[in-house]
Short mmCIF file of C-alpha atoms and ligand atoms in Angstrom, two decimals:
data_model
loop_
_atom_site.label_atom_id
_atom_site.label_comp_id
_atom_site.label_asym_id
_atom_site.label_seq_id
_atom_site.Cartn_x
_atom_site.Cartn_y
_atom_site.Cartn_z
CA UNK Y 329 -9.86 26.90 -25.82
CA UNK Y 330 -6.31 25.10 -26.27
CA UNK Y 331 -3.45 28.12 -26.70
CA UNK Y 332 0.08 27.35 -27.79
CA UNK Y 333 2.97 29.60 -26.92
CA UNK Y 334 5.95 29.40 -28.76
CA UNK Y 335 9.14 30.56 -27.12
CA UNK Y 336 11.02 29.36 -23.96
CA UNK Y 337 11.98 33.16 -22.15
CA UNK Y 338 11.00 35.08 -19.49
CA UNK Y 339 8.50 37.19 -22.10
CA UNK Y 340 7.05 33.72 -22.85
CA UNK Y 341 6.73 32.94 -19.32
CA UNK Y 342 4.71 36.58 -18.63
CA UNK Y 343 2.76 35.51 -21.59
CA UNK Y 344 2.14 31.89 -20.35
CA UNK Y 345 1.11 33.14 -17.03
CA UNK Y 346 -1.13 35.87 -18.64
CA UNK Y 347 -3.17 33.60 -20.43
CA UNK Y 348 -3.51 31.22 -17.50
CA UNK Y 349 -6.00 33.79 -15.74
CA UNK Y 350 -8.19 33.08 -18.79
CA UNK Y 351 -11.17 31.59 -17.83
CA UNK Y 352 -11.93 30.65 -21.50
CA UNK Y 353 -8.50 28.39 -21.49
CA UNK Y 354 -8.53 24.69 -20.63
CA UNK Y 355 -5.32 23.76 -22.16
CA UNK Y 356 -2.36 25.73 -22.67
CA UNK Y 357 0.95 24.47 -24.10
CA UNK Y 358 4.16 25.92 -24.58
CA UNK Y 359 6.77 25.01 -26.96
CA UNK Y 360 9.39 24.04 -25.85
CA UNK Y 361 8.80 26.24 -22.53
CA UNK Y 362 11.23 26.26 -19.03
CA UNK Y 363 10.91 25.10 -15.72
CA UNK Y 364 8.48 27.73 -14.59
CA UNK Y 365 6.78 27.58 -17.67
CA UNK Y 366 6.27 24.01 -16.84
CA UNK Y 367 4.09 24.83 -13.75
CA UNK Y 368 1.45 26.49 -15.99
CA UNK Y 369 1.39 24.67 -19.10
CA UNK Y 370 2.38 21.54 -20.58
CA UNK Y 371 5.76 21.86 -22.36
CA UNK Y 372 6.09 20.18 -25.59
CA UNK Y 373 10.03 19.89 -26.85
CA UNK Y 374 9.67 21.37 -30.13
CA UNK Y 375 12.43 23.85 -31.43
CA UNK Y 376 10.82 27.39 -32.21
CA UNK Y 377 12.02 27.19 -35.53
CA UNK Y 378 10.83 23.88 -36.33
CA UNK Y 379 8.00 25.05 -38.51
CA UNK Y 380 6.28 21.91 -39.85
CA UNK Y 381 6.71 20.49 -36.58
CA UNK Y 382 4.84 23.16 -34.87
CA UNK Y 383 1.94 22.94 -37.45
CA UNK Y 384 2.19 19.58 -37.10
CA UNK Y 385 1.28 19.82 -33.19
CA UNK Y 386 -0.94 22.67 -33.62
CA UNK Y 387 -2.96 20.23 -35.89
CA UNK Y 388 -2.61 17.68 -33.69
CA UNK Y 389 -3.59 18.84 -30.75
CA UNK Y 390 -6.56 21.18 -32.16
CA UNK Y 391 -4.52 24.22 -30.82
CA UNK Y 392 -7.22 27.01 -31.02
CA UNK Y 393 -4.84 29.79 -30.91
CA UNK Y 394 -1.35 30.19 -31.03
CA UNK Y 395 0.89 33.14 -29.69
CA UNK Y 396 4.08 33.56 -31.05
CA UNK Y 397 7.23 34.87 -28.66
CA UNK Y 398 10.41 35.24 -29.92
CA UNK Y 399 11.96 36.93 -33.64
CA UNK Y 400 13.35 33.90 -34.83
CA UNK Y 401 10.42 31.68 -35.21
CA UNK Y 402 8.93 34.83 -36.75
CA UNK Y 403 11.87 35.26 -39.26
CA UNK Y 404 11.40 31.54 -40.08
CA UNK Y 405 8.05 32.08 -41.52
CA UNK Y 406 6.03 30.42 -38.57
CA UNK Y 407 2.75 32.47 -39.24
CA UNK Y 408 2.84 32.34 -42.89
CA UNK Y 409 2.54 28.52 -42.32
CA UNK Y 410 -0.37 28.70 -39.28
CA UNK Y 411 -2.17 31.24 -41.55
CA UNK Y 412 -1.47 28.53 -44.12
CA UNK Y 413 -3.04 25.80 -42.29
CA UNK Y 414 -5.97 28.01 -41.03
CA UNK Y 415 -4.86 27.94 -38.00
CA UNK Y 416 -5.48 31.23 -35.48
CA UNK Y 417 -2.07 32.53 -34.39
CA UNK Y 418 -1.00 36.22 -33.34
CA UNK Y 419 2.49 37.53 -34.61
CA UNK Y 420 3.30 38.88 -37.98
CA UNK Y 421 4.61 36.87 -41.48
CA UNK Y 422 7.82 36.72 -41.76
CA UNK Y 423 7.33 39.88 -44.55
CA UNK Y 424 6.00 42.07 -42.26
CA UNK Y 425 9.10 40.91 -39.46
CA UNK Y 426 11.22 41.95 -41.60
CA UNK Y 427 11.29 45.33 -40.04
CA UNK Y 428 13.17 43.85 -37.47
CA UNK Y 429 14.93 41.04 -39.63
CA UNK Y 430 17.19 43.60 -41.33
CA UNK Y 431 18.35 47.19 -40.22
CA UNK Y 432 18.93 47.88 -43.27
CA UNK Y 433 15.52 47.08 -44.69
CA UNK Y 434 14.14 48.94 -41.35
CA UNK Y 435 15.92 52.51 -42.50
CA UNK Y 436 15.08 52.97 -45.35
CA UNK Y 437 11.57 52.24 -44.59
CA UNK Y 438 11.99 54.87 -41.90
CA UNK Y 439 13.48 57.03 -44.89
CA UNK Y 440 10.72 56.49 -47.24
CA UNK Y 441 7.75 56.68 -44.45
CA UNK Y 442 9.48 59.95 -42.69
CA UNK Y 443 9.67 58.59 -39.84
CA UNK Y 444 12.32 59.97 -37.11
CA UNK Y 445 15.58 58.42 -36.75
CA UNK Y 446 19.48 58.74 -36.74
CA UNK Y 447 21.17 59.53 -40.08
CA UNK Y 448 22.85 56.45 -41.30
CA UNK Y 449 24.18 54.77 -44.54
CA UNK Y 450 24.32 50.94 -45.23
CA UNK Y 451 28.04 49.04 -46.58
CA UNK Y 452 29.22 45.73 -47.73
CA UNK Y 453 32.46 47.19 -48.52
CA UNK Y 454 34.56 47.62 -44.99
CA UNK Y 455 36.79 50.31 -46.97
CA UNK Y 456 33.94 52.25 -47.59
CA UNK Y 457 32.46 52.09 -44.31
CA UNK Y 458 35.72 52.89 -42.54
CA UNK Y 459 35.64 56.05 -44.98
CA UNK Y 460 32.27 56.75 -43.77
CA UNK Y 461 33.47 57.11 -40.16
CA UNK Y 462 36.09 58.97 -40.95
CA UNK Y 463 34.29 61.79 -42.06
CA UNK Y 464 31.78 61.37 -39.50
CA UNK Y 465 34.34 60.77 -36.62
CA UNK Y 466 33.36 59.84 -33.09
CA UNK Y 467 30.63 58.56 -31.26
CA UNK Y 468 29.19 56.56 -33.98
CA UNK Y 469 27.46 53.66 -33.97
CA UNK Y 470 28.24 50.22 -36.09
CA UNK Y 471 25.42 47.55 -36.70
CA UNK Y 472 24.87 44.05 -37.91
CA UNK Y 473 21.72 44.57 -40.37
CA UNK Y 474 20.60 41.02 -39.34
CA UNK Y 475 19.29 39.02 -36.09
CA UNK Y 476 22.00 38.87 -33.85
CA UNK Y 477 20.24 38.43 -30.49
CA UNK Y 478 20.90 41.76 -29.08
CA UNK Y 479 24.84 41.78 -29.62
CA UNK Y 480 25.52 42.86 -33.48
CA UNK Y 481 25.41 46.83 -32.15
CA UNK Y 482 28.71 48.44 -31.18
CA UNK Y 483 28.40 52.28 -29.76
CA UNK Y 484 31.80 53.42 -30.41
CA UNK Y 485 33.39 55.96 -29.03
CA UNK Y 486 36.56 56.50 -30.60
CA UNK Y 487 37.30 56.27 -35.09
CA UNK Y 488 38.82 53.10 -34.09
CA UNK Y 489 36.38 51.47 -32.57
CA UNK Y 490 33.93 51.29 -34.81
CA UNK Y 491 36.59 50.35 -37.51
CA UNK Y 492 36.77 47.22 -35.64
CA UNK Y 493 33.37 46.53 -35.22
CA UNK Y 494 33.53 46.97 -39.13
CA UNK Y 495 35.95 44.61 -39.19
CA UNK Y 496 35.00 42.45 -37.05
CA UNK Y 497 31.17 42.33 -38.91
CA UNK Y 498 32.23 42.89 -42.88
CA UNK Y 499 35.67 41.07 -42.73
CA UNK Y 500 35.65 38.31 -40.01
CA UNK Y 501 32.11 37.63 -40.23
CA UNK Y 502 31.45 37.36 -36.64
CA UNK Y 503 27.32 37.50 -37.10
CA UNK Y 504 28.01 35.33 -40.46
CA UNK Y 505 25.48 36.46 -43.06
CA UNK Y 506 23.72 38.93 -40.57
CA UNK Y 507 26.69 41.04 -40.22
CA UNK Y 508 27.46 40.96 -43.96
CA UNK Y 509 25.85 44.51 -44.59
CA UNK Y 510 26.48 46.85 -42.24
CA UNK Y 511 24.72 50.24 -41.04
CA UNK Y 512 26.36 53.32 -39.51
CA UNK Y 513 24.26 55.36 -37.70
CA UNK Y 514 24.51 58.72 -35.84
CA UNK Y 515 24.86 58.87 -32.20
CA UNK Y 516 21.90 59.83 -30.68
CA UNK Y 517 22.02 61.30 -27.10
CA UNK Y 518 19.12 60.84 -24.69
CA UNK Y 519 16.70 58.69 -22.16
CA UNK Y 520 16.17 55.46 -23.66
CA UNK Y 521 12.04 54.10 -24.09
CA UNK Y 522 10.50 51.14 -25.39
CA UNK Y 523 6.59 51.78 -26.67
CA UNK Y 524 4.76 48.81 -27.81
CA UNK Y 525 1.45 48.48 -29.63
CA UNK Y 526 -1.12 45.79 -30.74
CA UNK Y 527 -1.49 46.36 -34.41
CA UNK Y 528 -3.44 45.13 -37.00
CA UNK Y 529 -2.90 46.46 -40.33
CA UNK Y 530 -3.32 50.76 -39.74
CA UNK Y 531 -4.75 49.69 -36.42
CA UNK Y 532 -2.52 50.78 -33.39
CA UNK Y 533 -3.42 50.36 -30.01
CA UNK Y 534 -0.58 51.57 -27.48
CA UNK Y 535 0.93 49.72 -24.52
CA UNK Y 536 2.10 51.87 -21.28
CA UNK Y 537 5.59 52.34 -22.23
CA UNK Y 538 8.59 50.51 -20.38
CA UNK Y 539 12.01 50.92 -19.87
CA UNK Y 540 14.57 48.25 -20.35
CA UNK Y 541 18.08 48.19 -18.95
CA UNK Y 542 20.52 46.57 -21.29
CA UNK Y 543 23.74 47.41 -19.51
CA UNK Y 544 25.11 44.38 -17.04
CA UNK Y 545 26.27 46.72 -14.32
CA UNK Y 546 24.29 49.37 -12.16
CA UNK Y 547 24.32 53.04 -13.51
CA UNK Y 548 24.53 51.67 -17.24
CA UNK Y 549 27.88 50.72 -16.95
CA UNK Y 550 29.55 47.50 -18.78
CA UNK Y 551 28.83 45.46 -21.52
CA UNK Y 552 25.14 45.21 -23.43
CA UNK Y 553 23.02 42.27 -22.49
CA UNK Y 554 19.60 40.72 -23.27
CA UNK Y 555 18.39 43.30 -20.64
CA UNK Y 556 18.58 42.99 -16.91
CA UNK Y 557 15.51 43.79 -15.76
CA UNK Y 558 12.70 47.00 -16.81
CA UNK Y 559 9.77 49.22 -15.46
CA UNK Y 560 6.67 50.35 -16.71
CA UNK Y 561 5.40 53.16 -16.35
CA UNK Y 562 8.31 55.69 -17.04
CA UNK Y 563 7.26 58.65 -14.52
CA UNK Y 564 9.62 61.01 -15.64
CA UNK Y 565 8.14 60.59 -19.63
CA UNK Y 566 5.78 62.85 -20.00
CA UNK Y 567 2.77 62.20 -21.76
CA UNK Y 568 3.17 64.92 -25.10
CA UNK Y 569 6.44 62.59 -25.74
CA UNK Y 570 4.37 59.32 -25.74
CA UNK Y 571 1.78 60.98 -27.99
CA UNK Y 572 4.30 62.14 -30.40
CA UNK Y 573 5.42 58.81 -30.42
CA UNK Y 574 2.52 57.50 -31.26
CA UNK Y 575 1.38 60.02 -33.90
CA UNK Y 576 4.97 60.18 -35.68
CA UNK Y 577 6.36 57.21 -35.48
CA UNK Y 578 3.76 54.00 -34.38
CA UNK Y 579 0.86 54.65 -36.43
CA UNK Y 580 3.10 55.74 -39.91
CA UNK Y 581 5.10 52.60 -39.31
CA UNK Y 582 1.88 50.35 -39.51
CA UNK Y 583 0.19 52.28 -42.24
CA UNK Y 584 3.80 52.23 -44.33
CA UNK Y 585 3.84 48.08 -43.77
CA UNK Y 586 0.46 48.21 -45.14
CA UNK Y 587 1.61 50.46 -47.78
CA UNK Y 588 4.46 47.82 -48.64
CA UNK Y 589 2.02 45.45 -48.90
CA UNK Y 590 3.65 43.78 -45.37
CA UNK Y 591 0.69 44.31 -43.17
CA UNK Y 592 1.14 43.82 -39.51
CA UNK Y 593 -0.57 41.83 -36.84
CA UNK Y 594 1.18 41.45 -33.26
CA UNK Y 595 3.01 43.40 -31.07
CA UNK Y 596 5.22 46.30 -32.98
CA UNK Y 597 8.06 47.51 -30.68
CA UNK Y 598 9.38 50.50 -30.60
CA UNK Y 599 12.78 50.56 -29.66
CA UNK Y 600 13.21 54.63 -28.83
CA UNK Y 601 15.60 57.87 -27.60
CA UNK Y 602 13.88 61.13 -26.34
CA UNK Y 603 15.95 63.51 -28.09
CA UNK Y 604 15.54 67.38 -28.02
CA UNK Y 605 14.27 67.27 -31.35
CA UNK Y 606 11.67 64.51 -30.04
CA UNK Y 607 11.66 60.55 -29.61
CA UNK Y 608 13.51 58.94 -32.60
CA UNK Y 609 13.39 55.49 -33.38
CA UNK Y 610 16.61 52.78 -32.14
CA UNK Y 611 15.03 49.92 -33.48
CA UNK Y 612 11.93 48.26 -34.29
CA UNK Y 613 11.39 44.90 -33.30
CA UNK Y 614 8.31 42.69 -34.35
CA UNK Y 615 7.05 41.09 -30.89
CA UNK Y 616 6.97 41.55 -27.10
CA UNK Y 617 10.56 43.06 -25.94
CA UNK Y 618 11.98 41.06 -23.53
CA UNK Y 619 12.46 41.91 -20.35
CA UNK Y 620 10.09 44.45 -20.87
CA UNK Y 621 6.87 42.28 -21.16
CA UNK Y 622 7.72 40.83 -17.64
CA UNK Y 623 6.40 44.44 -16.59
CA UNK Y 624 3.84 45.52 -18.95
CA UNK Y 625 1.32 42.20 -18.80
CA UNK Y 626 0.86 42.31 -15.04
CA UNK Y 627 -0.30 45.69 -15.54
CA UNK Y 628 -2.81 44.50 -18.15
CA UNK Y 629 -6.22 44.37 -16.86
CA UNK Y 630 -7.85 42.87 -20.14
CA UNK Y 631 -7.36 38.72 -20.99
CA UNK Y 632 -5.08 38.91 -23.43
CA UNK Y 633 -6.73 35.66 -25.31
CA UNK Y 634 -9.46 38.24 -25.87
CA UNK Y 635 -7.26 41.12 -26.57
CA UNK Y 636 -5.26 38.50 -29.64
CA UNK Y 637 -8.98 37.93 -30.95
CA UNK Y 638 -10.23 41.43 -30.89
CA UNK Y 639 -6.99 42.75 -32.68
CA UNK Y 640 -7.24 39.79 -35.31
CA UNK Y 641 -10.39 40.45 -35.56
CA UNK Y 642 -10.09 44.87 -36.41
CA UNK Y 643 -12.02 45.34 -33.14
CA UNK Y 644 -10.91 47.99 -30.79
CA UNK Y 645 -9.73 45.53 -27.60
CA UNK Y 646 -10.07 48.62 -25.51
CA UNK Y 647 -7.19 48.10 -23.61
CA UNK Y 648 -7.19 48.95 -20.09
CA UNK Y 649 -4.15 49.47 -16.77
CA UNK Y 650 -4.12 49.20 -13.51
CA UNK Y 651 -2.98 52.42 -11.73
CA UNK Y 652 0.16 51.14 -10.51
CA UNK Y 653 3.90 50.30 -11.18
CA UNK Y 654 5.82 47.30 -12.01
CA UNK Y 655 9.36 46.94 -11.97
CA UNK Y 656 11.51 43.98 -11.72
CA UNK Y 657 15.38 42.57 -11.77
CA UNK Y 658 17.11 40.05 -13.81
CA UNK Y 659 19.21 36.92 -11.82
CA UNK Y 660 22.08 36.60 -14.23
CA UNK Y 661 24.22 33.47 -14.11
CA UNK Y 662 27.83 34.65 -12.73
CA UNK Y 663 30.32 35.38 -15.63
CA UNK Y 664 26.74 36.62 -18.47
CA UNK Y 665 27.20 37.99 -20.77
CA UNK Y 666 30.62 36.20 -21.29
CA UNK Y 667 30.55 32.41 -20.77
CA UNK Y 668 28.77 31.49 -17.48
CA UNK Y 669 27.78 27.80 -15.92
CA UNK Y 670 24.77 26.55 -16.51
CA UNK Y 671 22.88 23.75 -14.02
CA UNK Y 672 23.48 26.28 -11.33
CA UNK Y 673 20.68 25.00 -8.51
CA UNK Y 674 18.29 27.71 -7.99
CA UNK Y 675 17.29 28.78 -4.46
CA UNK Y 676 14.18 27.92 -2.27
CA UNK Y 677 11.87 30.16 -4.59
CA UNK Y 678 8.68 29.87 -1.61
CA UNK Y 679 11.10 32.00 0.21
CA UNK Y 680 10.52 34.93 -1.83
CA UNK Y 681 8.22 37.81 -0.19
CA UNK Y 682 4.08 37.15 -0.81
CA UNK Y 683 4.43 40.74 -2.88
CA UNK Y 684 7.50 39.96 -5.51
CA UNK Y 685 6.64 37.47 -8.52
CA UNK Y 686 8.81 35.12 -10.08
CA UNK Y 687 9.23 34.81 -13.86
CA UNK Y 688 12.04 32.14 -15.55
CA UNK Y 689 13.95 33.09 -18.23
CA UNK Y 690 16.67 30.64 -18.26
CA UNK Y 691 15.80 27.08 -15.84
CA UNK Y 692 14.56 23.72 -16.41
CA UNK Y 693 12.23 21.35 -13.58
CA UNK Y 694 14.50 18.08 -12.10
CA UNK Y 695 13.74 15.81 -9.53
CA UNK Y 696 15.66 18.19 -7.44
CA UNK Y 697 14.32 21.10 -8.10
CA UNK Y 698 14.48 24.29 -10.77
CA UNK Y 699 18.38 24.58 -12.27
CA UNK Y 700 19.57 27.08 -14.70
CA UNK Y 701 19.94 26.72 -18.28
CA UNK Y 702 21.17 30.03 -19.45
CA UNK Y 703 22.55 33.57 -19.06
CA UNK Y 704 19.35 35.05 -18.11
CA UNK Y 705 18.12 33.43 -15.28
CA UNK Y 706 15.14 34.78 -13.83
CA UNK Y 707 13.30 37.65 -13.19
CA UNK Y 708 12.31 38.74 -9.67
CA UNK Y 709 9.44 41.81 -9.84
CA UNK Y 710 7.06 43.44 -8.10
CA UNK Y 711 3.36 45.58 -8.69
CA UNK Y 712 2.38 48.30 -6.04
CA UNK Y 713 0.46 51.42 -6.19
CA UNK Y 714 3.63 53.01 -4.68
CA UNK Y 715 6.77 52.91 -6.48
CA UNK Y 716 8.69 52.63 -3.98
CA UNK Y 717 6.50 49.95 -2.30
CA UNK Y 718 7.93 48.04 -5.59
CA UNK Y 719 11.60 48.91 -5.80
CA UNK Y 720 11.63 47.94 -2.09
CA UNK Y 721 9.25 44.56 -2.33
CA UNK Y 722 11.86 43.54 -5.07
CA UNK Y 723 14.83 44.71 -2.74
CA UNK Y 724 13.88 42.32 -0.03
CA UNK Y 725 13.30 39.78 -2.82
CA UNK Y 726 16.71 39.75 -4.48
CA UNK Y 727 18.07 38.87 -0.84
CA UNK Y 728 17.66 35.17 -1.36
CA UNK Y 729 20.31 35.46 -4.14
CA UNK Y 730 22.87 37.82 -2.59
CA UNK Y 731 26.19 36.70 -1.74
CA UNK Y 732 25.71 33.38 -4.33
CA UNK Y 733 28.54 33.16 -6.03
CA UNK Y 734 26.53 31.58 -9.10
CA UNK Y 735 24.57 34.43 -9.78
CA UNK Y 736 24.53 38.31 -10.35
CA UNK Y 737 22.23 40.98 -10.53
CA UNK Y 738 21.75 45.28 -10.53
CA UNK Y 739 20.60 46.61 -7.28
CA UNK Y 740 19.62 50.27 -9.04
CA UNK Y 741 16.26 48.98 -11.00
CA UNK Y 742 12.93 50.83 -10.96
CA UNK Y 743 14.57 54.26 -8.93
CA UNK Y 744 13.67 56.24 -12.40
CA UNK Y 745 16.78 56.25 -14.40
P1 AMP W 1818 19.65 47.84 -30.39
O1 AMP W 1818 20.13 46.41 -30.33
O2 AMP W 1818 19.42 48.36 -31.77
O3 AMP W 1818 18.50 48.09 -29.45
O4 AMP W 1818 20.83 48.72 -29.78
C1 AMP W 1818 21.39 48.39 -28.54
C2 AMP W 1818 21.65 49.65 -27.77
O5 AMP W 1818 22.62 50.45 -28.46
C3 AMP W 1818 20.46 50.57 -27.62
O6 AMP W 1818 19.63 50.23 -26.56
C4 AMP W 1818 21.13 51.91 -27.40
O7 AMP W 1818 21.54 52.05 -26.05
C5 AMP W 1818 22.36 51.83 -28.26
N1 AMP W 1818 22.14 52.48 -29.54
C6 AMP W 1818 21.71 51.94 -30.69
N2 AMP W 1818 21.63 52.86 -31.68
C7 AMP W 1818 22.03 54.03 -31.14
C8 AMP W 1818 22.17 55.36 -31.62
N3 AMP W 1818 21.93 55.67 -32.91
N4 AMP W 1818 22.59 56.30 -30.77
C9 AMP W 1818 22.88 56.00 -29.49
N5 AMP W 1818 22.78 54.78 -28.95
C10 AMP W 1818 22.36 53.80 -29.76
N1 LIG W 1819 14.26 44.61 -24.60
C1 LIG W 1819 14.76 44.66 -25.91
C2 LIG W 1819 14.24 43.64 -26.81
O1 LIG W 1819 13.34 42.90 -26.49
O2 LIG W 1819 14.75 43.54 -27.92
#
């Protein structure tokens, strides 16, 4: 079997290196990959929304399966042109994405399929939206209804506030035409999850869940990023939550695509707050959350080529997980998520402990050696039984990068918050 995977993250890395333990793969490319992706498949330099192009390979190359990554590629409409082609790939069309393509479109599906989530109304008109907070007042939230890679959400804590991000969105057009509706959503207060599932169609078959921390400094403080780093399984979520997560709020979201007649194959995410009135939904993205995935796949005891095929196929893949934790930590470029350097040489990565793994989010392969290419460096994690055989393994592990001026990182990963 020849597998392409589109996407050039850490996610797409965990994927990569996932689908390398398949014995039923001889040739696995990845397009257009990173350095470490480089070590385990042969990167083609193809942009992820270069549709045609990808097809194009795909055909090519007699790709036998393809795995999509990212949203974008998604958005773009990649699988409705595979699925064109008659080619195998495993992500939704870019009608059934759209659940994560526009907030807006996302609510009111929530609305209509009664499934749990913040209050919230959708402008165009900034006035209107600034009246809106007024009579709501303070916290409230402000969001882009489009794709704006993790930064079009503002949780504002003062009236003011979020009449800037309003502004900011409906007036200055900082997302361009993703922030030209916006939603305003009640504050929710709680522990933050992420639940994942393979679906196919009304078919929903759970992932453990994860948690992801989005905030750049230890104990949640500072700006939103990408995520900097996640674990998996969340000990203090206890099991009745997950359930009711997956009762009221998973499987009603894949029968009410199928309902819209946007049916669903992939990975549905979950993006979710325990409340006291039970888990609500954030967001729902249409793939593998990143950094998330960097935790859940090494936990995976099935081959996920044969996991892709049995969901494709409505077979149960009968998913199973080893009885252990993962948790792991983001290497940030210095200065992320403002502007950062990039070609920042990486350390001597054999120097890591035997016990931590290695995932790249954000480097290319020279002559010399790995150097970084974005934010979001790479991702340092470990597996034990134990979790604090983990935190710890990863501890020692994030010592090759301490006192570097070039990079950053949270030291507070994986203790249960
Ligand atoms: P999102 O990009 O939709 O995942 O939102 C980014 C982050 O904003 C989330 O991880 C939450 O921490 C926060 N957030 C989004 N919506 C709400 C809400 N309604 N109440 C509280 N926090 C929220
Ligand atoms: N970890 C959040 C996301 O993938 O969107």
């Amino acid at each position: 079997m020849k597998v392409l995977v589109i996407g050039s993250g850490g996610r797409e890395h965990s994927i990569v290196a996932k689908l390398a333990l398949s014995t039923e793969i001889t040739a696995l490319y990845a397009a257009p990959g990173n350095g470490g992706i480089a070590d385990l498949a042969t990167c083609v330099p193809i942009d992820v929304t270069a549709v045609d192009d990808l097809v194009h390979f795909a055909k090519e190359e007699q790709i036998d399966w393809t795995f999509v990554g990212p949203e974008i590629p998604l958005l773009a409409g990649v699988v409705n042109a595979f699925q064109q082609e008659n080619l195998n790939v495993f992500g939704p069309t870019k009608e059934a994405a759209l659940i994560e393509g526009s907030k807006d479109y996302a609510k009111s599906f929530m609305r209509v399929h009664a499934i749990p989530t913040a209050a919230s109304e959708t402008f165009s008109d900034a006035e209107k939206a600034k009246d809106y907070i007024a009579k709501k007042g303070a916290p409230i939230v402000v969001k882009a209804d489009g794709l704006a890679a993790g930064k079009g959400v503002v949780v504002a804590n003062t009236v003011e506030e979020a009449n800037e991000a309003v502004e900011s969105m409906l007036v200055d057009n900082q997302f361009g035409q993703a922030g030209s509706l916006v939603i305003i959503e009640d504050f929710l207060d709680g522990k933050e999850f992420s639940l994942m599932a393979f679906v196919n169609g009304k078919d929903v078959y759970p992932l453990v869940p994860a948690r992801d921390h989005k905030r750049v400094y230890d104990n949640d403080q500072g700006p939103n990023t990408g995520g900097m780093g996640a674990y998996a399984p969340i000990p203090d979520l206890q099991q009745s939550v997950i359930d009711e997560a997956i009762e009221r709020i998973l499987k009603p979201a894949a029968a009410g695509l199928v309902k819209e007649d946007r049916s669903f194959t992939g990975v549905l995410y979950a993006g979710l707050i325990e409340t006291t009135d039970g888990p609500k939904v954030i967001e729902f993205n249409a793939r593998f959350g990143d950094p998330e995935t960097q935790v859940i796949l090494p936990l995976l005891e099935n081959d996920l080529l044969q996991v892709m095929r049995d969901v494709t196929a409505g077979n149960n893949p009968q998913l199973t997980w080893k009885d252990a934790y993962a948790t792991g930590t983001v290497i940030a470029a210095s200065g992320y998520p403002g502007s950062y350097d990039k070609q920042l040489p990486i350390p001597d990565l054999s120097e890591l402990p035997q016990d931590v793994y290695c995932i790249h989010a954000g480097t290319e392969k020279t002559a010399e050696g790995y150097v970084s290419n974005g934010g979001r460096i790479l991702f340092i994690g470990s597996v034990h039984h134990n979790r604090t055989d983990a935190v710890e393994s990863v501890k020692t592990g994030l010592t090759i990068f301490k006192s570097n001026p070039n990079f950053h990182y949270r030291t507070d990963i994986g203790f249960g918050k």
